[in-house]
Coordinates of C-alpha atoms and ligand atoms in Angstrom, one line a residue:
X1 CA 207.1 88.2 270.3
X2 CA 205.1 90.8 267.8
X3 CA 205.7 89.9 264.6
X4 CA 205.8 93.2 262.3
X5 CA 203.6 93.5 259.4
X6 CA 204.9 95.6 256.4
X7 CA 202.1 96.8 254.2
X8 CA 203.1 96.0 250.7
X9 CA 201.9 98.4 247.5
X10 CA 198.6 97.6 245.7
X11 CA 198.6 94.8 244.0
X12 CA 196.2 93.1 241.3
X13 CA 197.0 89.3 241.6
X14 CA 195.1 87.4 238.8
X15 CA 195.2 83.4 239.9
X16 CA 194.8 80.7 236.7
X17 CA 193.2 77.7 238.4
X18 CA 191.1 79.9 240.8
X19 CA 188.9 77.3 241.0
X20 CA 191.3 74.6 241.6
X21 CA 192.5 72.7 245.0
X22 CA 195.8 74.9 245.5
X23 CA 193.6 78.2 245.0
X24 CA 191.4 77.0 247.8
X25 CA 193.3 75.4 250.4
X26 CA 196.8 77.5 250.3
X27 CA 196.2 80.6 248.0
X28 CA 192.6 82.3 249.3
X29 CA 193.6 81.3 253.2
X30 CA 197.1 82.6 252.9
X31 CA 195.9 86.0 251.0
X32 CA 193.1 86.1 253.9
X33 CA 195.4 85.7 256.6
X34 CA 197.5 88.8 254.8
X35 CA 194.3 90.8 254.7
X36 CA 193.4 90.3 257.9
X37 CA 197.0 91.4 259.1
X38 CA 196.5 94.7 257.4
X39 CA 199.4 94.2 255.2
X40 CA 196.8 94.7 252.0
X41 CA 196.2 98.0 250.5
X42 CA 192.3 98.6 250.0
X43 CA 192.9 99.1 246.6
X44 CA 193.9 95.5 245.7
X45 CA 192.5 93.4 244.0
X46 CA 192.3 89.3 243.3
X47 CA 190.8 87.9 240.3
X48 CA 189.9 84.1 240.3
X49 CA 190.4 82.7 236.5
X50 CA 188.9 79.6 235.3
X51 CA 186.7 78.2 232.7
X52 CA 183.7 77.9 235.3
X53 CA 181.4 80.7 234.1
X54 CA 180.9 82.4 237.4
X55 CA 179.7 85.7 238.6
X56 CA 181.4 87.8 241.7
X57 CA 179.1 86.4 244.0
X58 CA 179.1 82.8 242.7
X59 CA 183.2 82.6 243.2
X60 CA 182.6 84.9 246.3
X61 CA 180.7 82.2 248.0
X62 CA 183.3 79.1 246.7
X63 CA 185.6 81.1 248.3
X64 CA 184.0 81.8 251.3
X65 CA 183.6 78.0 251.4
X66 CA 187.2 77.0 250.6
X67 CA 188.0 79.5 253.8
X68 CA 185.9 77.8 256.2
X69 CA 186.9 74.2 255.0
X70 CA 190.7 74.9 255.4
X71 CA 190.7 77.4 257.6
X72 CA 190.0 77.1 261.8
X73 CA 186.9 78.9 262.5
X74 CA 188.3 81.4 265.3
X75 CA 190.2 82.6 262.0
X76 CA 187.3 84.0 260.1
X77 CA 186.0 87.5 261.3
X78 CA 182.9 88.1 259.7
X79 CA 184.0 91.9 259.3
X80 CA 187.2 90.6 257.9
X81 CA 185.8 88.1 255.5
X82 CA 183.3 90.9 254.0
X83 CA 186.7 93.0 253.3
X84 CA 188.3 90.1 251.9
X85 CA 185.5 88.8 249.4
X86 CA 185.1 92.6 248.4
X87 CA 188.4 92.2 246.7
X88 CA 187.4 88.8 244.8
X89 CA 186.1 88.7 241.3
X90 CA 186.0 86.1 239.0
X91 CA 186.5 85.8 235.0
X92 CA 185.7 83.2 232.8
X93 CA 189.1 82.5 230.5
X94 CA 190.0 79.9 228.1
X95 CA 193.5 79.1 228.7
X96 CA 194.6 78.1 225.6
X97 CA 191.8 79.7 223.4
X98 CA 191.2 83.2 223.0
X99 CA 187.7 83.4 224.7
X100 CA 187.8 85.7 228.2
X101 CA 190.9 87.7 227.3
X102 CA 189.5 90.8 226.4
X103 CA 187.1 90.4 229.6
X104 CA 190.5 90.0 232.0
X105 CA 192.3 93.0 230.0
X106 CA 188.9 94.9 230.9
X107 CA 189.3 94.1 234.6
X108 CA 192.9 94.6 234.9
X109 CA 192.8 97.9 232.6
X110 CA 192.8 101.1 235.4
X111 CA 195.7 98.8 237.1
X112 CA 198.9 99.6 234.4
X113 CA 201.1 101.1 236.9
X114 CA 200.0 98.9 239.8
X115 CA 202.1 95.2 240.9
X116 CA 200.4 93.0 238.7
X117 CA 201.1 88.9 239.2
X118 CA 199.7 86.4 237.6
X119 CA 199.6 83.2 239.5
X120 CA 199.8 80.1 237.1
X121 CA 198.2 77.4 239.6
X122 CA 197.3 75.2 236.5
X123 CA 199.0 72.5 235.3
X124 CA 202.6 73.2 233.6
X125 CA 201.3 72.2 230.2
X126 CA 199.2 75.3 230.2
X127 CA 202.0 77.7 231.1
X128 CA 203.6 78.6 227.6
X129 CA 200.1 78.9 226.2
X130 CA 198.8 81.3 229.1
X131 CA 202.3 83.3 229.1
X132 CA 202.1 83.8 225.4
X133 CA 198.2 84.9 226.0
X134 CA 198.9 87.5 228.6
X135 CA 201.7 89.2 225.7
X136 CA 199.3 89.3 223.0
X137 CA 196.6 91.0 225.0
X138 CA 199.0 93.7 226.1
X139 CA 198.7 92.6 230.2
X140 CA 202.3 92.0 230.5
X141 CA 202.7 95.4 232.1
X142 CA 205.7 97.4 233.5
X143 CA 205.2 95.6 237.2
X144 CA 204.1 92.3 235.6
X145 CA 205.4 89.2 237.7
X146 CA 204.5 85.2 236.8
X147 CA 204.3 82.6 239.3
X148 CA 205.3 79.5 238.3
X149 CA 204.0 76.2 240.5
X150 CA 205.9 72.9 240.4
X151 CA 206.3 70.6 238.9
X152 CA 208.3 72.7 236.4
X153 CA 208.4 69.9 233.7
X154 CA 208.6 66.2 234.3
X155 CA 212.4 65.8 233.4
X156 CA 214.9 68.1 231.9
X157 CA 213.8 68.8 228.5
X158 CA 210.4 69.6 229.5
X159 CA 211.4 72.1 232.4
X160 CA 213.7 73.9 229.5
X161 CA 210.7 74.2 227.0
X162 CA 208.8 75.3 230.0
X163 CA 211.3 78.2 230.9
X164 CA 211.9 78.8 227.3
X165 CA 208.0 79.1 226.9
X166 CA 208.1 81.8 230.1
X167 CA 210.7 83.4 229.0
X168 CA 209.5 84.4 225.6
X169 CA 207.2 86.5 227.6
X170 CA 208.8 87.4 230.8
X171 CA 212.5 88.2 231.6
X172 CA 214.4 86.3 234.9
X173 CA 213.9 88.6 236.9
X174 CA 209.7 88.8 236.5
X175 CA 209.7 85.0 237.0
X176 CA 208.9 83.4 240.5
X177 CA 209.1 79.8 240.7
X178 CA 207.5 78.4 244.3
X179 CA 209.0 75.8 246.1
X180 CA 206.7 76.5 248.8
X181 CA 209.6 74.6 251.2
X182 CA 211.2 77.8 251.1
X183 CA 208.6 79.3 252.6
X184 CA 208.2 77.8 255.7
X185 CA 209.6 79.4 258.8
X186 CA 212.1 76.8 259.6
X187 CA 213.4 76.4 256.3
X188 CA 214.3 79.8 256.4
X189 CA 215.7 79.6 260.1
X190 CA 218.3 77.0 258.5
X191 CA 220.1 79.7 257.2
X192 CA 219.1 82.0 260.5
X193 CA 220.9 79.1 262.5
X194 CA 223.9 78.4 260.3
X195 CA 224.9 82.0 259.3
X196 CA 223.9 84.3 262.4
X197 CA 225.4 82.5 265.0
X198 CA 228.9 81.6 265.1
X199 CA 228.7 78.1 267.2
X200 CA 227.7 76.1 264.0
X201 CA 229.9 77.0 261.2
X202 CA 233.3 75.8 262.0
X203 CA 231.5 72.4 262.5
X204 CA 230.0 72.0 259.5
X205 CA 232.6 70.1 257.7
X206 CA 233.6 66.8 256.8
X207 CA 235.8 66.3 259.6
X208 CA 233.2 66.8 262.0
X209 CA 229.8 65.3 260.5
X210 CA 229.7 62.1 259.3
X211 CA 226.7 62.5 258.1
X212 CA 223.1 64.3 256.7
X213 CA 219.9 62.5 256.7
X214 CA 217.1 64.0 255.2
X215 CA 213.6 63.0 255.8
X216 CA 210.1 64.4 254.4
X217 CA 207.8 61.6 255.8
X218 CA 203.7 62.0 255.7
X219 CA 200.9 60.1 256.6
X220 CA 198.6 61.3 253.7
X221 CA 197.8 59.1 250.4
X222 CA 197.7 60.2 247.2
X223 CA 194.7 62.7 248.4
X224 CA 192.7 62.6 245.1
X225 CA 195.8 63.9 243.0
X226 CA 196.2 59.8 241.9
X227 CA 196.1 61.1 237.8
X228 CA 198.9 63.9 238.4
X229 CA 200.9 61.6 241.2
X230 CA 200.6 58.3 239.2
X231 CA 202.7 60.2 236.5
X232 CA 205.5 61.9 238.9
X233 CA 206.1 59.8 241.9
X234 CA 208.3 60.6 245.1
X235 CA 211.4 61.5 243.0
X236 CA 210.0 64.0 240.9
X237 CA 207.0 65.1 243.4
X238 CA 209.3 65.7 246.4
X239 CA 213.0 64.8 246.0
X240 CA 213.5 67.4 242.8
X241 CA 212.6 70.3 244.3
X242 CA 212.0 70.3 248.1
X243 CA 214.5 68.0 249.5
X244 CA 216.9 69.1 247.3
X245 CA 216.0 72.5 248.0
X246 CA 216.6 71.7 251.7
X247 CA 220.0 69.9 250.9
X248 CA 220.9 73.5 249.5
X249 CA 220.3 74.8 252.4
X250 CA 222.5 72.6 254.4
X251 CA 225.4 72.0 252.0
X252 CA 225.9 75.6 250.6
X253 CA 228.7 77.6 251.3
X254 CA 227.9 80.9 253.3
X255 CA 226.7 83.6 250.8
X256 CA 228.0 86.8 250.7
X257 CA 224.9 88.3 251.3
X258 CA 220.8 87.6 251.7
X259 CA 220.2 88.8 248.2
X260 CA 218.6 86.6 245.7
X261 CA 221.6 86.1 243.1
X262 CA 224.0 85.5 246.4
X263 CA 221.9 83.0 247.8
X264 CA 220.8 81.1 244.3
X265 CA 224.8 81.0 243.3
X266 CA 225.9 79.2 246.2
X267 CA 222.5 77.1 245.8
X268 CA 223.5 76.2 242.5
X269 CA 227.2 75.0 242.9
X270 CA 225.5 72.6 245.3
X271 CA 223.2 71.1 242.7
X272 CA 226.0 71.2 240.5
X273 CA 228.3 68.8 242.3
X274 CA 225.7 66.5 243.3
X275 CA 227.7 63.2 242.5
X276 CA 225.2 61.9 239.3
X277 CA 223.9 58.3 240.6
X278 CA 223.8 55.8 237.0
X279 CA 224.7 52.6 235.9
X280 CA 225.3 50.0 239.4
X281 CA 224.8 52.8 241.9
X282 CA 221.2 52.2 241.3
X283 CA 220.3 49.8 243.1
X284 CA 223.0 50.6 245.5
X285 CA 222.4 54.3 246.2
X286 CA 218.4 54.1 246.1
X287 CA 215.3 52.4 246.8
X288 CA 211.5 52.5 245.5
X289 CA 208.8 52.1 247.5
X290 CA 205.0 51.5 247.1
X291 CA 202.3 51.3 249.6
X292 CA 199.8 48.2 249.8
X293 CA 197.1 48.5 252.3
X294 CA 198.0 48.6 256.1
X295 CA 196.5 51.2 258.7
X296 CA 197.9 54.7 258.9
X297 CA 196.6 57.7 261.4
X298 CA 194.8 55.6 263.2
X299 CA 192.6 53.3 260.6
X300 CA 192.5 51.2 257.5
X301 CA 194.0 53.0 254.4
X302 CA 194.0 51.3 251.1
X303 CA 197.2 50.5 248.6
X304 CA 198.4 52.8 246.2
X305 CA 196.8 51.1 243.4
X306 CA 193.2 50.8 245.0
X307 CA 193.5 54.8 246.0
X308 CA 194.2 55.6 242.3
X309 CA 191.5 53.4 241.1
X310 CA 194.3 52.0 238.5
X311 CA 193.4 49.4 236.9
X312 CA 196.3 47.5 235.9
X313 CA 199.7 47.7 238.1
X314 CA 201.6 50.7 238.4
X315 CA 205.4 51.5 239.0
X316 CA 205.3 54.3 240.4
X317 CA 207.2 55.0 243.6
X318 CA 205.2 56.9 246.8
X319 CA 208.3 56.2 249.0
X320 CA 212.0 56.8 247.6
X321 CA 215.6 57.0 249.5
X322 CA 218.4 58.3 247.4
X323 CA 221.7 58.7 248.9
X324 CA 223.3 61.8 247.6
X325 CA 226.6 62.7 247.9
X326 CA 228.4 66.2 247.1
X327 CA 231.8 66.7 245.7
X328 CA 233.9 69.0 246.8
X329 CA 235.9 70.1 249.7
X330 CA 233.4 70.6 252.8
X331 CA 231.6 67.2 252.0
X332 CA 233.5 65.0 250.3
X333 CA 232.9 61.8 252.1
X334 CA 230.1 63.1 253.6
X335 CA 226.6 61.0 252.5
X336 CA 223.6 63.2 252.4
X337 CA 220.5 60.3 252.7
X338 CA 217.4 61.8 251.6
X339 CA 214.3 59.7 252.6
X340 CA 210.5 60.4 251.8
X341 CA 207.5 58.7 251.4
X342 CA 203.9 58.5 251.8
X343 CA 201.5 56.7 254.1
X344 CA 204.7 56.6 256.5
X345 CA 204.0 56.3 260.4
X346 CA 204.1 59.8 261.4
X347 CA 204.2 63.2 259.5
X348 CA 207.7 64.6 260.3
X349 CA 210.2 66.7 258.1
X350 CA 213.7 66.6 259.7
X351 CA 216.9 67.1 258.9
X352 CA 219.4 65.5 261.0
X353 CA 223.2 66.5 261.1
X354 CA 225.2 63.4 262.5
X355 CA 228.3 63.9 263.9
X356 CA 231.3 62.1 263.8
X357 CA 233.0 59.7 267.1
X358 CA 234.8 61.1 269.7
X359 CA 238.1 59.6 268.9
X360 CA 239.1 58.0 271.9
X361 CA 236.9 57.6 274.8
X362 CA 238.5 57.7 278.7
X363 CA 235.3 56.5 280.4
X364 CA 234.9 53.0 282.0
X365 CA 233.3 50.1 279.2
X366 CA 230.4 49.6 281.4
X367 CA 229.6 53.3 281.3
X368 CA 227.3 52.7 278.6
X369 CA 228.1 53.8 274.8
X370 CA 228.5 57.5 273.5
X371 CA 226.3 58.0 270.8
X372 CA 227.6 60.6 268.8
X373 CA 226.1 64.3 268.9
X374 CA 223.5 65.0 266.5
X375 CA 221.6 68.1 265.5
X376 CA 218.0 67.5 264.8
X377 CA 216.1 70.7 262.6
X378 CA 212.4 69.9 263.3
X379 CA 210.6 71.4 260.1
X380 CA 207.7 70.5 260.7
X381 CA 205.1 69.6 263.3
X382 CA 206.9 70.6 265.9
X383 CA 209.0 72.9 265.2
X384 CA 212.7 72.9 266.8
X385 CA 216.2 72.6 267.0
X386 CA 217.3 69.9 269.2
X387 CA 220.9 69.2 270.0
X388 CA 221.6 65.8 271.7
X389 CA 224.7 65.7 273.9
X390 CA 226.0 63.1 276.1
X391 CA 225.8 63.0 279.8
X392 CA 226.2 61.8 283.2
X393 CA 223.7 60.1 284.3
X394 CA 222.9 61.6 287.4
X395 CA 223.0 60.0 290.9
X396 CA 225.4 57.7 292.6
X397 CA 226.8 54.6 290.9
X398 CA 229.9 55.1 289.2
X399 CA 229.9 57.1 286.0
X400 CA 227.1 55.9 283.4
X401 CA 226.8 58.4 280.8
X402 CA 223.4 58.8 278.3
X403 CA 222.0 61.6 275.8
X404 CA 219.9 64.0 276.6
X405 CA 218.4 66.8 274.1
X406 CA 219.2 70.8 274.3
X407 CA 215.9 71.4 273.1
X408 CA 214.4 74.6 271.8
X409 CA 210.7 74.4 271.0
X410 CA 209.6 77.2 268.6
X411 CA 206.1 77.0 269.9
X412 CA 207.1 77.2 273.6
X413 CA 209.9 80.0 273.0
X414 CA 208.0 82.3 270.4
X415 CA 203.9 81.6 271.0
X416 CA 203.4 82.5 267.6
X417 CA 200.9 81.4 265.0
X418 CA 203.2 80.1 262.5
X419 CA 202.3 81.1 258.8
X420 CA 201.8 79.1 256.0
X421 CA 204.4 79.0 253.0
X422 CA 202.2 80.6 251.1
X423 CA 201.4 84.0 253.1
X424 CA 204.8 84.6 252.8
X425 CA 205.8 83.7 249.6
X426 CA 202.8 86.0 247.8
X427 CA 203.8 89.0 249.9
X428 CA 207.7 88.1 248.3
X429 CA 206.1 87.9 245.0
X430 CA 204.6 91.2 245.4
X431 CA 207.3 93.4 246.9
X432 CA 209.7 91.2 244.2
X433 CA 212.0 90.0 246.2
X434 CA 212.8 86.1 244.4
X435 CA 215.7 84.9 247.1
X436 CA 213.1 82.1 248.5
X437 CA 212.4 81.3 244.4
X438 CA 214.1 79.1 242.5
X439 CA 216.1 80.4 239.1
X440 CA 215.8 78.6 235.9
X441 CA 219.6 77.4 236.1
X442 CA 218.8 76.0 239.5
X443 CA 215.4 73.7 238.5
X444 CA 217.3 72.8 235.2
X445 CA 220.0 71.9 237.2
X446 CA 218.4 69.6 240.2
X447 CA 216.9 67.9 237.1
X448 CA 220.0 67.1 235.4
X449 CA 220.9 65.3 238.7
X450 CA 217.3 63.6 239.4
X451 CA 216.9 62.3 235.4
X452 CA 219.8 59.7 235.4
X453 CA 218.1 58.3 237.9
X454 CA 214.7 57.9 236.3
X455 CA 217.0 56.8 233.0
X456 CA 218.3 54.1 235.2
X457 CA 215.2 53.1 236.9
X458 CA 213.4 52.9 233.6
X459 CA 216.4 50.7 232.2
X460 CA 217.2 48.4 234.8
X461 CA 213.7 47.9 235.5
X462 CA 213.5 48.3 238.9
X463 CA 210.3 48.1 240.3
X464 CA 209.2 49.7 243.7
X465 CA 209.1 47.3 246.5
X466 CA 205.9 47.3 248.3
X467 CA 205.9 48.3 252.0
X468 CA 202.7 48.3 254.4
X469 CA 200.6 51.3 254.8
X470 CA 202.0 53.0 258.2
X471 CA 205.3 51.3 258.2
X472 CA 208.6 53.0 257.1
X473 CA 209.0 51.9 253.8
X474 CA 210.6 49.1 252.6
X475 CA 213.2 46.8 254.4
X476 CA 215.4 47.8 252.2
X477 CA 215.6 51.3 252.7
X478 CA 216.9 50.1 256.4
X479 CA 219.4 48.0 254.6
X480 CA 220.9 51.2 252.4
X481 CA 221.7 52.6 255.4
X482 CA 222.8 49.8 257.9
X483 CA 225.3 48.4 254.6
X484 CA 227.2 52.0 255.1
X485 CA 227.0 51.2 259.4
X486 CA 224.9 54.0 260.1
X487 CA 220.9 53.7 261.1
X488 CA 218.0 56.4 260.6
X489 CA 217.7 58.9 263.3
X490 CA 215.2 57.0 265.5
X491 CA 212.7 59.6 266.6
X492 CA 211.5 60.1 262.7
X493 CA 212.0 56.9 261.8
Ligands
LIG501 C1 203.7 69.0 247.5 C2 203.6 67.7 246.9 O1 204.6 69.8 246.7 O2 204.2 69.0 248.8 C3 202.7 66.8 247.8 O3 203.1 67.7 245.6 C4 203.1 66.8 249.2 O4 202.6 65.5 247.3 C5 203.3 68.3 249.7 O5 202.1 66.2 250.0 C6 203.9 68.3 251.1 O6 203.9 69.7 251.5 P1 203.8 70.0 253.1 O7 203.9 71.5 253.2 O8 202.5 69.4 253.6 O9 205.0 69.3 253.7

């Protein structure tokens, strides 16, 4: 398969947090990858921002070491890598003061009529202030774009002063907010394998699934983000924004089109009948989790609490299970069990689509169960779609029936390198095309269903339930499940 590269139009691409852990392990390697694939004009440019005062060479060089760190070595092309530095420059700007402004206007000044897109990789706190920065020094120019990382606020009020503080500055339509899940390959192929082939559609209903489970599982801790995790947790950190994203993509209605607006709609009237979770459907409809120390890839990991260094207790969930349900026509009925967590056995993303029964089976009692079909999206490793059918066992010996998997393996099919998120995502930004972005009504909206959930948390005090490193999760997010009669999909689980 050749995958075609596009060029896209000169850009200037100013990152805020250039120094910081997103710049170096996803930004710099995804815009190096881009560089390397041609698909940058010579002309651009990418200017680091932090407060670091750094020269071109001294950010040239932290670069060059973020690349090799996250990057494998048969990547890095030393003809390549001297093209790719060339375009790097650094200035020194206070965020929230005034210091380094005139500096970046100086550095962006012969680019008023290019793309210009300023990356906010900072925390959200510092986006009003930056946004309301880049007006008064005259840099929000005709092209201007802002990317927006997540979290977008920590509940709903916060996310609304956030977009109100963006918005002040930049219109709708100049806003990008990442939900890097969008970016990857098979998120997108969701809607490839639901809207351009016909097999799938007339299935996807309630009287055919019985139901969706969801599952974002990793094997990494906290990863030195303990002071920014120990404040979110699994809800807001994953469930918010990606699995909800991903729950979009399942549950939506067929758009009329690929555009942005089209897609976002439909996305929307999902979030919006999202059956809110309060009161007694608490406890009932989701578990907490929190890892204590137990062995995960292979060795000893430490709890939670130890890998934050907290000292005293803390209640904040690294494992969650919610089950959602939407209301309204196609799924009424139809429970949607979302499921993530850290230090979990294995690192697997799937979504599984369960369907229903046969409703009456003609084969012999001892020719071993049916097990109903299920479609299994590999997101990630792995990448796939797997379809799991029933039967015959082959051979002599009456009729025994089993399941066996349709399988198609993205790597074996395609023998492609597949990009990061992020490579395609920046490229998106550039050309302004926000269909993988998420609109303001649609974060406002996922956190109108996620807060009464917090609320309820917070109120009934319900504390996560500790679970061993490497294990998945609590026993209790077994027995959500098993009280409906239904059991997690075994190969994730
Ligand atoms: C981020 C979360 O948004 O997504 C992290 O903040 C999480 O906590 C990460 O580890 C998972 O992304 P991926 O692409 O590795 O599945």
């Amino acid at each position: 398969m050749t995958a075609q590269i596009i060029a896209v139009e000169p850009f200037d691409l100013v990152v805020f947090g250039g120094t910081g852990d997103l710049a170096r392990r996803k930004l710099m390697p995804a815009l190096y990858h881009r560089d390397s694939d041609q698909q940058l004009a010579p002309e651009t440019r990418i200017i680091g921002v932090s407060r670091g005062d750094l020269n071109r060479q001294a950010y040239g060089q932290l670069i060059e070491a973020a690349l090799h760190e996250h990057l494998p070595d048969a990547d890095i092309e030393p003809e390549r890598l001297a093209r790719f530095l060339d375009r790097v420059d650094h200035v020194a700007v206070d965020a929230t003061g005034e210091t380094g402004w005139r500096e970046l206007a100086a550095a962006l000044a012969d680019g008023e009529d290019r793309v210009r897109v300023f990356y906010l990789a900072t925390a959200p706190g510092l986006f009003g202030a930056i946004c309301e920065r880049i007006a008064n020094f005259g840099l929000n120019s005709r092209k201007a774009r802002v990317v927006l990382e997540k979290p977008i606020g920590h509940d709903l009020a916060s996310a609304r002063a956030i977009n109100d503080a963006v918005g002040r500055v930049f219109a709708e339509e100049q806003i990008f907010r990442i939900d890097h899940y969008l970016g990857k390959e098979t998120v997108q192929n969701l809607m490839v394998l639901r809207f351009a082939n016909s097999l799938f559609e007339p299935l996807w209903h309630r009287s055919v699934i019985d139901h969706v489970q969801i599952t974002v599982a990793e094997t990494i801790g906290v990863e030195g983000r303990g002071g920014y995790y120990d404040k979110s947790g699994a809800l807001r950190d994953m469930v918010q924004n990606h699995i909800l994203q991903l729950l979009c993509l399942v549950a939506m209605e067929p758009p009329t089109s690929l555009s942005a607006d089209a897609v976002r709609d439909e996305k929307l009237k999902v979030l919006n009948s999202l059956k809110r979770i309060t009161g007694s459907d608490i406890p009932q409809k989701t578990v907490r989790g929190q890892y204590r120390a137990g062995a995960s890839s292979g060795g000893p990991v430490p709890s939670y609490l130890e890998e934050i260094e907290a000292s005293n207790p803390s209640q904040t969930e690294t494992f969650v299970v919610v089950k959602a349900e939407v209301e309204n026509w196609r799924w009424a009925g139809v429970p949607f069990y979302l499921r993530t967590g850290k230090r979990l056995p294995a690192r697997a993303s799937e979504i599984v689509i369960q369907f229903r029964h046969i409703p009456h089976s003609i084969f012999p009692a001892n020719a071993n169960q049916i097990t109903p079909n299920r479609l299994v999206v590999r997101l990630q490793p792995d990448e796939g779609v797997k379809l799991l059918l029933t039967t015959k066992d082959p051979g002599p010996g009456g009729m025994r029936l089993r399941t066996a998997p349709l399988n198609l393996s993205f790597a074996e099919t395609f023998k492609t390198r597949y990009p990061d998120a992020y490579e395609r995502l920046l490229m998106d930004v550039v050309r302004g095309n926000p269909t993988l972005f998420m609109r303001r009504d649609e974060v406002e909206a996922a956190w109108s269903w996620i807060e009464p959930i917090l609320d309820g948390w917070a109120e009934q005090g319900e504390q996560p339930k500790a679970y061993t490193a490497g294990t998945w999760g609590p026993s209790a997010a077994i027995a959500l499940i098993e009280r409906d009669g239904r059991t997690w999909y075994e190969e994730a689980a």
